């Protein structure tokens, strides 16, 4: 499997230079456009088609912060599909409390309570983002922190963020009903 950062000749980073990603995508889109190889051998046409596909997939992944984070974690074997992706117990307890509050809203809707839960989730998300930012900015030059420890920290952030996103989606459904 092709490493997308190497394919684009860019350093691996959670905070990739999105302008550089886009510029590389357009450069390679022109270079690997199938129309330019219409008179080549079928083998060459197939090779160009594969390179064009890798380019498209690389761009989709590296231009999206969440997909880029997921990609880096998977590339380092830190995030496993269907694997053991545990979250800290204190976070899970906090989420359980929020989910219980949401269940109560199902039976006894209260717009003020919905707003309060939304504010709480927004605050948790903002704190989460602020806490991880220094690690994302320093990666992979971590100075005193091992790369694996940093990746584990980012993995925990990524999983928490996904969990909070699901809660935000539930909040949106409530807001749409009211």
PDB file of C-alpha atoms in Angstrom:
ATOM      1  CA  UNK A   1       0.000   0.000   0.000  1.00  0.00           C
ATOM      2  CA  UNK A   2       1.265   3.431  -0.912  1.00  0.00           C
ATOM      3  CA  UNK A   3       2.030   5.876   1.900  1.00  0.00           C
ATOM      4  CA  UNK A   4       0.137   9.029   0.982  1.00  0.00           C
ATOM      5  CA  UNK A   5       2.622  11.406   2.610  1.00  0.00           C
ATOM      6  CA  UNK A   6       5.487   9.797   0.683  1.00  0.00           C
ATOM      7  CA  UNK A   7       3.405   9.780  -2.512  1.00  0.00           C
ATOM      8  CA  UNK A   8       2.953  13.561  -2.136  1.00  0.00           C
ATOM      9  CA  UNK A   9       6.535  14.011  -0.903  1.00  0.00           C
ATOM     10  CA  UNK A  10       5.229  15.754   2.225  1.00  0.00           C
ATOM     11  CA  UNK A  11       6.252  15.274   5.857  1.00  0.00           C
ATOM     12  CA  UNK A  12       3.883  13.211   7.965  1.00  0.00           C
ATOM     13  CA  UNK A  13       1.847  15.629  10.051  1.00  0.00           C
ATOM     14  CA  UNK A  14      -1.535  15.780  11.747  1.00  0.00           C
ATOM     15  CA  UNK A  15      -1.627  19.459  10.761  1.00  0.00           C
ATOM     16  CA  UNK A  16      -0.594  19.020   7.139  1.00  0.00           C
ATOM     17  CA  UNK A  17      -0.131  22.038   4.898  1.00  0.00           C
ATOM     18  CA  UNK A  18      -3.486  21.869   3.111  1.00  0.00           C
ATOM     19  CA  UNK A  19      -2.365  24.224   0.332  1.00  0.00           C
ATOM     20  CA  UNK A  20       0.605  21.939  -0.391  1.00  0.00           C
ATOM     21  CA  UNK A  21      -1.711  18.888  -0.393  1.00  0.00           C
ATOM     22  CA  UNK A  22      -4.053  20.569  -2.870  1.00  0.00           C
ATOM     23  CA  UNK A  23      -1.172  21.762  -5.081  1.00  0.00           C
ATOM     24  CA  UNK A  24       0.325  18.265  -5.198  1.00  0.00           C
ATOM     25  CA  UNK A  25      -3.084  16.771  -6.001  1.00  0.00           C
ATOM     26  CA  UNK A  26      -3.551  19.098  -8.984  1.00  0.00           C
ATOM     27  CA  UNK A  27       0.029  18.567 -10.164  1.00  0.00           C
ATOM     28  CA  UNK A  28      -0.364  14.781 -10.103  1.00  0.00           C
ATOM     29  CA  UNK A  29      -3.885  14.953 -11.569  1.00  0.00           C
ATOM     30  CA  UNK A  30      -2.366  16.577 -14.633  1.00  0.00           C
ATOM     31  CA  UNK A  31       0.604  14.210 -14.729  1.00  0.00           C
ATOM     32  CA  UNK A  32      -1.531  11.063 -14.400  1.00  0.00           C
ATOM     33  CA  UNK A  33      -4.520  12.082 -16.496  1.00  0.00           C
ATOM     34  CA  UNK A  34      -5.558   8.962 -18.487  1.00  0.00           C
ATOM     35  CA  UNK A  35      -6.211  10.977 -21.662  1.00  0.00           C
ATOM     36  CA  UNK A  36      -2.479  11.697 -21.979  1.00  0.00           C
ATOM     37  CA  UNK A  37      -1.759   7.957 -22.138  1.00  0.00           C
ATOM     38  CA  UNK A  38      -4.476   6.853 -24.579  1.00  0.00           C
ATOM     39  CA  UNK A  39      -1.898   5.692 -27.143  1.00  0.00           C
ATOM     40  CA  UNK A  40       0.297   3.833 -24.641  1.00  0.00           C
ATOM     41  CA  UNK A  41       0.295   0.117 -23.950  1.00  0.00           C
ATOM     42  CA  UNK A  42      -2.561  -1.349 -21.898  1.00  0.00           C
ATOM     43  CA  UNK A  43      -0.036  -2.004 -19.110  1.00  0.00           C
ATOM     44  CA  UNK A  44       1.008   1.665 -19.024  1.00  0.00           C
ATOM     45  CA  UNK A  45      -2.650   2.759 -19.127  1.00  0.00           C
ATOM     46  CA  UNK A  46      -3.388   0.471 -16.160  1.00  0.00           C
ATOM     47  CA  UNK A  47      -0.379   1.845 -14.244  1.00  0.00           C
ATOM     48  CA  UNK A  48      -1.541   5.434 -14.855  1.00  0.00           C
ATOM     49  CA  UNK A  49      -5.082   4.554 -13.799  1.00  0.00           C
ATOM     50  CA  UNK A  50      -3.727   3.098 -10.541  1.00  0.00           C
ATOM     51  CA  UNK A  51      -1.574   6.187  -9.918  1.00  0.00           C
ATOM     52  CA  UNK A  52      -4.571   8.417 -10.620  1.00  0.00           C
ATOM     53  CA  UNK A  53      -6.629   6.423  -8.104  1.00  0.00           C
ATOM     54  CA  UNK A  54      -3.900   6.656  -5.457  1.00  0.00           C
ATOM     55  CA  UNK A  55      -3.746  10.409  -6.080  1.00  0.00           C
ATOM     56  CA  UNK A  56      -7.496  10.793  -5.567  1.00  0.00           C
ATOM     57  CA  UNK A  57      -7.464   8.659  -2.405  1.00  0.00           C
ATOM     58  CA  UNK A  58      -4.422  10.501  -1.041  1.00  0.00           C
ATOM     59  CA  UNK A  59      -6.116  13.843  -1.577  1.00  0.00           C
ATOM     60  CA  UNK A  60      -9.403  12.740   0.018  1.00  0.00           C
ATOM     61  CA  UNK A  61      -7.522  11.453   3.047  1.00  0.00           C
ATOM     62  CA  UNK A  62      -4.897  14.157   3.549  1.00  0.00           C
ATOM     63  CA  UNK A  63      -7.208  17.099   2.895  1.00  0.00           C
ATOM     64  CA  UNK A  64      -9.646  16.047   5.640  1.00  0.00           C
ATOM     65  CA  UNK A  65      -8.283  16.534   9.205  1.00  0.00           C
ATOM     66  CA  UNK A  66     -10.272  13.638  10.688  1.00  0.00           C
ATOM     67  CA  UNK A  67      -9.431  11.195   7.888  1.00  0.00           C
ATOM     68  CA  UNK A  68      -5.776  12.320   8.019  1.00  0.00           C
ATOM     69  CA  UNK A  69      -5.653  11.641  11.772  1.00  0.00           C
ATOM     70  CA  UNK A  70      -7.293   8.237  11.329  1.00  0.00           C
ATOM     71  CA  UNK A  71      -4.872   7.434   8.488  1.00  0.00           C
ATOM     72  CA  UNK A  72      -1.756   8.301  10.517  1.00  0.00           C
ATOM     73  CA  UNK A  73      -2.957   6.289  13.505  1.00  0.00           C
ATOM     74  CA  UNK A  74      -3.678   3.271  11.278  1.00  0.00           C
ATOM     75  CA  UNK A  75      -0.345   3.619   9.444  1.00  0.00           C
ATOM     76  CA  UNK A  76       1.422   3.303  12.810  1.00  0.00           C
ATOM     77  CA  UNK A  77      -0.756   0.366  13.908  1.00  0.00           C
ATOM     78  CA  UNK A  78      -2.219   2.407  16.767  1.00  0.00           C
ATOM     79  CA  UNK A  79      -5.864   2.402  15.672  1.00  0.00           C
ATOM     80  CA  UNK A  80      -7.339  -0.989  14.949  1.00  0.00           C
ATOM     81  CA  UNK A  81     -10.566  -1.612  13.096  1.00  0.00           C
ATOM     82  CA  UNK A  82     -12.781  -3.554  15.480  1.00  0.00           C
ATOM     83  CA  UNK A  83      -9.793  -3.811  17.800  1.00  0.00           C
ATOM     84  CA  UNK A  84      -9.299  -2.784  21.356  1.00  0.00           C
ATOM     85  CA  UNK A  85      -9.767   0.964  21.368  1.00  0.00           C
ATOM     86  CA  UNK A  86     -10.372   1.706  25.040  1.00  0.00           C
ATOM     87  CA  UNK A  87     -11.297   5.097  26.411  1.00  0.00           C
ATOM     88  CA  UNK A  88     -10.461   6.282  29.940  1.00  0.00           C
ATOM     89  CA  UNK A  89     -13.094   5.246  32.537  1.00  0.00           C
ATOM     90  CA  UNK A  90     -13.644   8.831  33.743  1.00  0.00           C
ATOM     91  CA  UNK A  91     -14.503   9.949  30.213  1.00  0.00           C
ATOM     92  CA  UNK A  92     -16.866   7.005  29.747  1.00  0.00           C
ATOM     93  CA  UNK A  93     -18.624   7.829  33.033  1.00  0.00           C
ATOM     94  CA  UNK A  94     -19.065  11.445  31.922  1.00  0.00           C
ATOM     95  CA  UNK A  95     -20.500  10.261  28.587  1.00  0.00           C
ATOM     96  CA  UNK A  96     -22.816   7.844  30.369  1.00  0.00           C
ATOM     97  CA  UNK A  97     -24.163  10.755  32.427  1.00  0.00           C
ATOM     98  CA  UNK A  98     -24.754  12.809  29.275  1.00  0.00           C
ATOM     99  CA  UNK A  99     -26.455   9.862  27.558  1.00  0.00           C
ATOM    100  CA  UNK A 100     -28.731   9.398  30.588  1.00  0.00           C
ATOM    101  CA  UNK A 101     -29.670  13.098  30.392  1.00  0.00           C
ATOM    102  CA  UNK A 102     -30.472  12.611  26.697  1.00  0.00           C
ATOM    103  CA  UNK A 103     -32.649   9.588  27.483  1.00  0.00           C
ATOM    104  CA  UNK A 104     -34.548  11.668  30.037  1.00  0.00           C
ATOM    105  CA  UNK A 105     -35.193  14.246  27.306  1.00  0.00           C
ATOM    106  CA  UNK A 106     -36.825  11.490  25.226  1.00  0.00           C
ATOM    107  CA  UNK A 107     -39.537  11.169  27.882  1.00  0.00           C
ATOM    108  CA  UNK A 108     -39.672  14.731  29.206  1.00  0.00           C
ATOM    109  CA  UNK A 109     -38.396  17.227  26.652  1.00  0.00           C
ATOM    110  CA  UNK A 110     -36.972  20.422  28.101  1.00  0.00           C
ATOM    111  CA  UNK A 111     -35.438  22.988  25.702  1.00  0.00           C
ATOM    112  CA  UNK A 112     -33.366  24.579  28.485  1.00  0.00           C
ATOM    113  CA  UNK A 113     -31.917  21.181  29.438  1.00  0.00           C
ATOM    114  CA  UNK A 114     -31.145  20.449  25.776  1.00  0.00           C
ATOM    115  CA  UNK A 115     -29.297  23.769  25.534  1.00  0.00           C
ATOM    116  CA  UNK A 116     -27.393  23.018  28.756  1.00  0.00           C
ATOM    117  CA  UNK A 117     -26.284  19.607  27.467  1.00  0.00           C
ATOM    118  CA  UNK A 118     -25.243  21.191  24.163  1.00  0.00           C
ATOM    119  CA  UNK A 119     -23.155  23.813  25.981  1.00  0.00           C
ATOM    120  CA  UNK A 120     -21.548  21.083  28.102  1.00  0.00           C
ATOM    121  CA  UNK A 121     -20.642  19.003  25.024  1.00  0.00           C
ATOM    122  CA  UNK A 122     -19.292  22.101  23.223  1.00  0.00           C
ATOM    123  CA  UNK A 123     -17.128  22.883  26.254  1.00  0.00           C
ATOM    124  CA  UNK A 124     -15.821  19.324  26.437  1.00  0.00           C
ATOM    125  CA  UNK A 125     -14.991  19.423  22.718  1.00  0.00           C
ATOM    126  CA  UNK A 126     -13.190  22.773  23.008  1.00  0.00           C
ATOM    127  CA  UNK A 127     -11.137  21.533  25.978  1.00  0.00           C
ATOM    128  CA  UNK A 128     -10.300  18.323  24.130  1.00  0.00           C
ATOM    129  CA  UNK A 129      -9.141  20.268  21.057  1.00  0.00           C
ATOM    130  CA  UNK A 130      -7.075  22.704  23.137  1.00  0.00           C
ATOM    131  CA  UNK A 131      -5.406  19.913  25.122  1.00  0.00           C
ATOM    132  CA  UNK A 132      -4.272  17.954  22.048  1.00  0.00           C
ATOM    133  CA  UNK A 133      -3.119  20.911  19.940  1.00  0.00           C
ATOM    134  CA  UNK A 134       0.470  21.082  21.308  1.00  0.00           C
ATOM    135  CA  UNK A 135       0.997  17.379  20.517  1.00  0.00           C
ATOM    136  CA  UNK A 136      -0.433  17.802  17.009  1.00  0.00           C
ATOM    137  CA  UNK A 137       1.781  20.840  16.395  1.00  0.00           C
ATOM    138  CA  UNK A 138       4.986  19.118  17.546  1.00  0.00           C
ATOM    139  CA  UNK A 139       4.398  15.771  15.842  1.00  0.00           C
ATOM    140  CA  UNK A 140       6.642  14.044  14.822  1.00  0.00           C
ATOM    141  CA  UNK A 141       9.398  16.173  16.485  1.00  0.00           C
ATOM    142  CA  UNK A 142       8.253  15.577  20.025  1.00  0.00           C
ATOM    143  CA  UNK A 143      11.258  16.468  22.242  1.00  0.00           C
ATOM    144  CA  UNK A 144      11.091  14.233  25.289  1.00  0.00           C
ATOM    145  CA  UNK A 145       7.890  12.404  24.400  1.00  0.00           C
ATOM    146  CA  UNK A 146       8.118   9.123  22.545  1.00  0.00           C
ATOM    147  CA  UNK A 147       6.373   8.929  19.213  1.00  0.00           C
ATOM    148  CA  UNK A 148       4.253   6.001  20.447  1.00  0.00           C
ATOM    149  CA  UNK A 149       3.152   7.924  23.560  1.00  0.00           C
ATOM    150  CA  UNK A 150       2.141  10.858  21.361  1.00  0.00           C
ATOM    151  CA  UNK A 151       0.288   8.562  18.967  1.00  0.00           C
ATOM    152  CA  UNK A 152      -1.558   6.949  21.889  1.00  0.00           C
ATOM    153  CA  UNK A 153      -2.515  10.423  23.120  1.00  0.00           C
ATOM    154  CA  UNK A 154      -3.824  11.328  19.663  1.00  0.00           C
ATOM    155  CA  UNK A 155      -5.694   8.018  19.459  1.00  0.00           C
ATOM    156  CA  UNK A 156      -7.469   8.756  22.750  1.00  0.00           C
ATOM    157  CA  UNK A 157      -8.328  12.240  21.467  1.00  0.00           C
ATOM    158  CA  UNK A 158      -9.606  10.806  18.168  1.00  0.00           C
ATOM    159  CA  UNK A 159     -11.844   8.256  19.919  1.00  0.00           C
ATOM    160  CA  UNK A 160     -13.183  10.832  22.389  1.00  0.00           C
ATOM    161  CA  UNK A 161     -13.900  13.240  19.533  1.00  0.00           C
ATOM    162  CA  UNK A 162     -15.823  10.523  17.641  1.00  0.00           C
ATOM    163  CA  UNK A 163     -17.851   9.798  20.776  1.00  0.00           C
ATOM    164  CA  UNK A 164     -18.661  13.482  21.270  1.00  0.00           C
ATOM    165  CA  UNK A 165     -19.610  13.756  17.611  1.00  0.00           C
ATOM    166  CA  UNK A 166     -22.208  10.997  18.065  1.00  0.00           C
ATOM    167  CA  UNK A 167     -23.655  12.904  21.032  1.00  0.00           C
ATOM    168  CA  UNK A 168     -23.743  16.112  18.956  1.00  0.00           C
ATOM    169  CA  UNK A 169     -25.670  14.234  16.257  1.00  0.00           C
ATOM    170  CA  UNK A 170     -28.201  13.125  18.884  1.00  0.00           C
ATOM    171  CA  UNK A 171     -28.469  16.723  20.119  1.00  0.00           C
ATOM    172  CA  UNK A 172     -29.108  17.866  16.532  1.00  0.00           C
ATOM    173  CA  UNK A 173     -31.966  15.384  16.205  1.00  0.00           C
ATOM    174  CA  UNK A 174     -33.536  16.762  19.380  1.00  0.00           C
ATOM    175  CA  UNK A 175     -33.079  20.337  18.178  1.00  0.00           C
ATOM    176  CA  UNK A 176     -34.720  19.468  14.856  1.00  0.00           C
ATOM    177  CA  UNK A 177     -37.767  18.102  16.693  1.00  0.00           C
ATOM    178  CA  UNK A 178     -38.292  21.134  18.900  1.00  0.00           C
TER     179      UNK A 178
END
